[in-house]
Amino acid sequence: MSAERRRPLIAGNWKMNLLKGDAAELCRVLKRGLAAPPATSARVVVFPSFPLIPVVARELVDSDVAVGGQDLHPGDKGAHTGDVSGSQLTDAGCTWALCGHSERRRDHHEGDDLVAAKVAAAARHHLSPMICLGETRDERQAGQTFAVLERQLRSALTVRLDAFALAYEPVWAIGTGDTATPEMAQEAHAFLRRLLGELLGEGAATGVPILYGGSATPDNAPGLIVQPDLDGFLVGGASLDPQKFLGIIRCSG
Ligand code: PGA
């Protein structure tokens, strides 16, 4: 399958931002923007924080915008104070779950095994995992980028997944205004696609969307999206501004 035939996927990671009223308004502006011409072929998903999910799911119920959880517990239920299960996310209207975001790896010491267990839990509860991978600045400078990506990807895929996406997010580019160049991003995405081919077979690998994340904006997105193995964006800061988020969606096709 060529890159042209992979439908773009644009995700907004709202992180720990917004209150109910702002979130509902953001959804309404987004829906209006997506309904206005020119039509986009991109799939869109937003990841609000847990308390916002019911409001967002209600606002987006008659739209094509999907909703996802920013995290989930690897278990199905039980004594895990402060955690949220995959079935609770599905029940609240989610169809996606972020797994292994670098801020969770950093703030909550999530290691590769836990990320793998979360990916498996997402799949059990009919959520498509969006698996986040990426090297730190030190790892890049030490020439370890591909070794890190390989370790993170191999360890994350322990069960059969019907639908999932990867998000290549160089840690040094997240929230910093430093974006990977299109060449750097393509090199990492092509590496991930080759490795997916080895792990899942060529046919399956060509269908997996690989998103770029890390200070994506409407200004840098056009240069990135034309890269053959780059299928969309996981957008943090710019997804909180509907005009910027719509700008990224529109330039993606
Ligand atoms: P950013 O965040 O776009 O603000 O850099 C991306 C992410 O963390 O998913």
Short mmCIF file of C-alpha atoms in Angstrom, two decimals, residues 112-215:
data_model
loop_
_atom_site.label_atom_id
_atom_site.label_comp_id
_atom_site.label_asym_id
_atom_site.label_seq_id
_atom_site.Cartn_x
_atom_site.Cartn_y
_atom_site.Cartn_z
CA ASP A 112 8.23 -1.03 28.40
CA ASP A 113 6.52 -3.97 30.12
CA LEU A 114 3.80 -1.80 31.60
CA VAL A 115 3.25 -0.10 28.25
CA ALA A 116 2.91 -3.55 26.63
CA ALA A 117 0.33 -4.57 29.26
CA LYS A 118 -1.63 -1.38 28.58
CA VAL A 119 -1.58 -2.04 24.84
CA ALA A 120 -2.94 -5.54 25.50
CA ALA A 121 -5.63 -4.16 27.85
CA ALA A 122 -6.71 -1.63 25.23
CA ALA A 123 -7.07 -4.40 22.66
CA ARG A 124 -9.11 -6.55 25.08
CA HIS A 125 -11.56 -3.69 25.49
CA HIS A 126 -11.92 -2.87 21.79
CA LEU A 127 -9.85 0.30 21.99
CA SER A 128 -7.28 1.01 19.29
CA PRO A 129 -3.98 1.69 21.01
CA MET A 130 -1.96 4.67 19.82
CA ILE A 131 1.50 3.55 20.88
CA CYS A 132 3.94 6.42 21.53
CA LEU A 133 7.65 5.92 20.94
CA GLY A 134 10.61 8.25 20.84
CA GLU A 135 14.15 8.96 21.94
CA THR A 136 15.37 11.59 24.38
CA ARG A 137 17.87 14.25 23.33
CA ASP A 138 20.69 12.38 25.09
CA GLU A 139 19.77 9.14 23.34
CA ARG A 140 19.77 10.88 19.94
CA GLN A 141 23.12 12.52 20.64
CA ALA A 142 24.53 9.15 21.69
CA GLY A 143 23.42 7.61 18.38
CA GLN A 144 20.86 5.37 20.09
CA THR A 145 17.69 6.56 18.34
CA PHE A 146 17.04 3.38 16.35
CA ALA A 147 17.98 1.10 19.24
CA VAL A 148 15.48 2.89 21.50
CA LEU A 149 12.71 2.80 18.88
CA GLU A 150 13.35 -0.89 18.23
CA ARG A 151 13.23 -1.75 21.94
CA GLN A 152 10.05 0.27 22.48
CA LEU A 153 8.25 -1.17 19.46
CA ARG A 154 9.25 -4.82 19.91
CA SER A 155 8.26 -4.75 23.58
CA ALA A 156 4.89 -3.05 22.95
CA LEU A 157 3.57 -5.65 20.50
CA THR A 158 2.83 -8.77 22.53
CA VAL A 159 -0.72 -9.49 21.36
CA ARG A 160 -2.52 -9.49 18.02
CA LEU A 161 -3.95 -6.03 17.34
CA ASP A 162 -6.75 -5.48 14.86
CA ALA A 163 -6.26 -1.73 14.65
CA PHE A 164 -3.56 0.45 16.11
CA ALA A 165 -1.33 3.40 15.31
CA LEU A 166 2.20 4.39 16.21
CA ALA A 167 3.17 7.92 17.19
CA TYR A 168 6.84 8.76 16.75
CA GLU A 169 7.40 11.52 19.28
CA PRO A 170 11.02 12.50 19.82
CA VAL A 171 11.00 13.49 23.49
CA TRP A 172 13.21 16.52 22.80
CA ALA A 173 10.57 17.89 20.41
CA ILE A 174 7.54 17.63 22.73
CA GLY A 175 6.35 20.99 23.96
CA THR A 176 9.71 22.58 23.18
CA GLY A 177 9.09 24.26 19.83
CA ASP A 178 11.95 22.12 18.42
CA THR A 179 10.46 20.00 15.65
CA ALA A 180 12.19 17.09 13.95
CA THR A 181 13.10 18.02 10.38
CA PRO A 182 11.05 16.23 7.73
CA GLU A 183 14.14 14.14 6.88
CA MET A 184 14.72 13.12 10.50
CA ALA A 185 11.05 12.22 10.92
CA GLN A 186 10.95 10.22 7.67
CA GLU A 187 14.10 8.32 8.65
CA ALA A 188 12.51 7.29 11.97
CA HIS A 189 9.14 6.48 10.40
CA ALA A 190 10.72 4.37 7.65
CA PHE A 191 12.70 2.51 10.30
CA LEU A 192 9.52 1.82 12.29
CA ARG A 193 7.68 0.69 9.15
CA ARG A 194 10.49 -1.74 8.25
CA LEU A 195 10.47 -3.13 11.77
CA LEU A 196 6.67 -3.49 11.68
CA GLY A 197 7.14 -5.43 8.45
CA GLU A 198 9.55 -7.77 10.19
CA LEU A 199 7.20 -8.23 13.16
CA LEU A 200 3.81 -8.38 11.44
CA GLY A 201 4.51 -8.99 7.77
CA GLU A 202 4.72 -6.46 4.96
CA GLY A 203 1.00 -6.39 4.24
CA ALA A 204 0.00 -5.52 7.78
CA ALA A 205 2.84 -3.03 8.21
CA THR A 206 1.86 -0.94 5.22
CA GLY A 207 -1.60 -0.30 6.69
CA VAL A 208 -0.46 0.97 10.11
CA PRO A 209 -0.65 4.77 10.46
CA ILE A 210 2.57 6.22 11.84
CA LEU A 211 2.00 9.70 13.24
CA TYR A 212 4.57 12.33 14.05
CA GLY A 213 4.34 14.24 17.35
CA GLY A 214 6.46 16.99 18.84
CA SER A 215 5.69 20.70 18.40
#
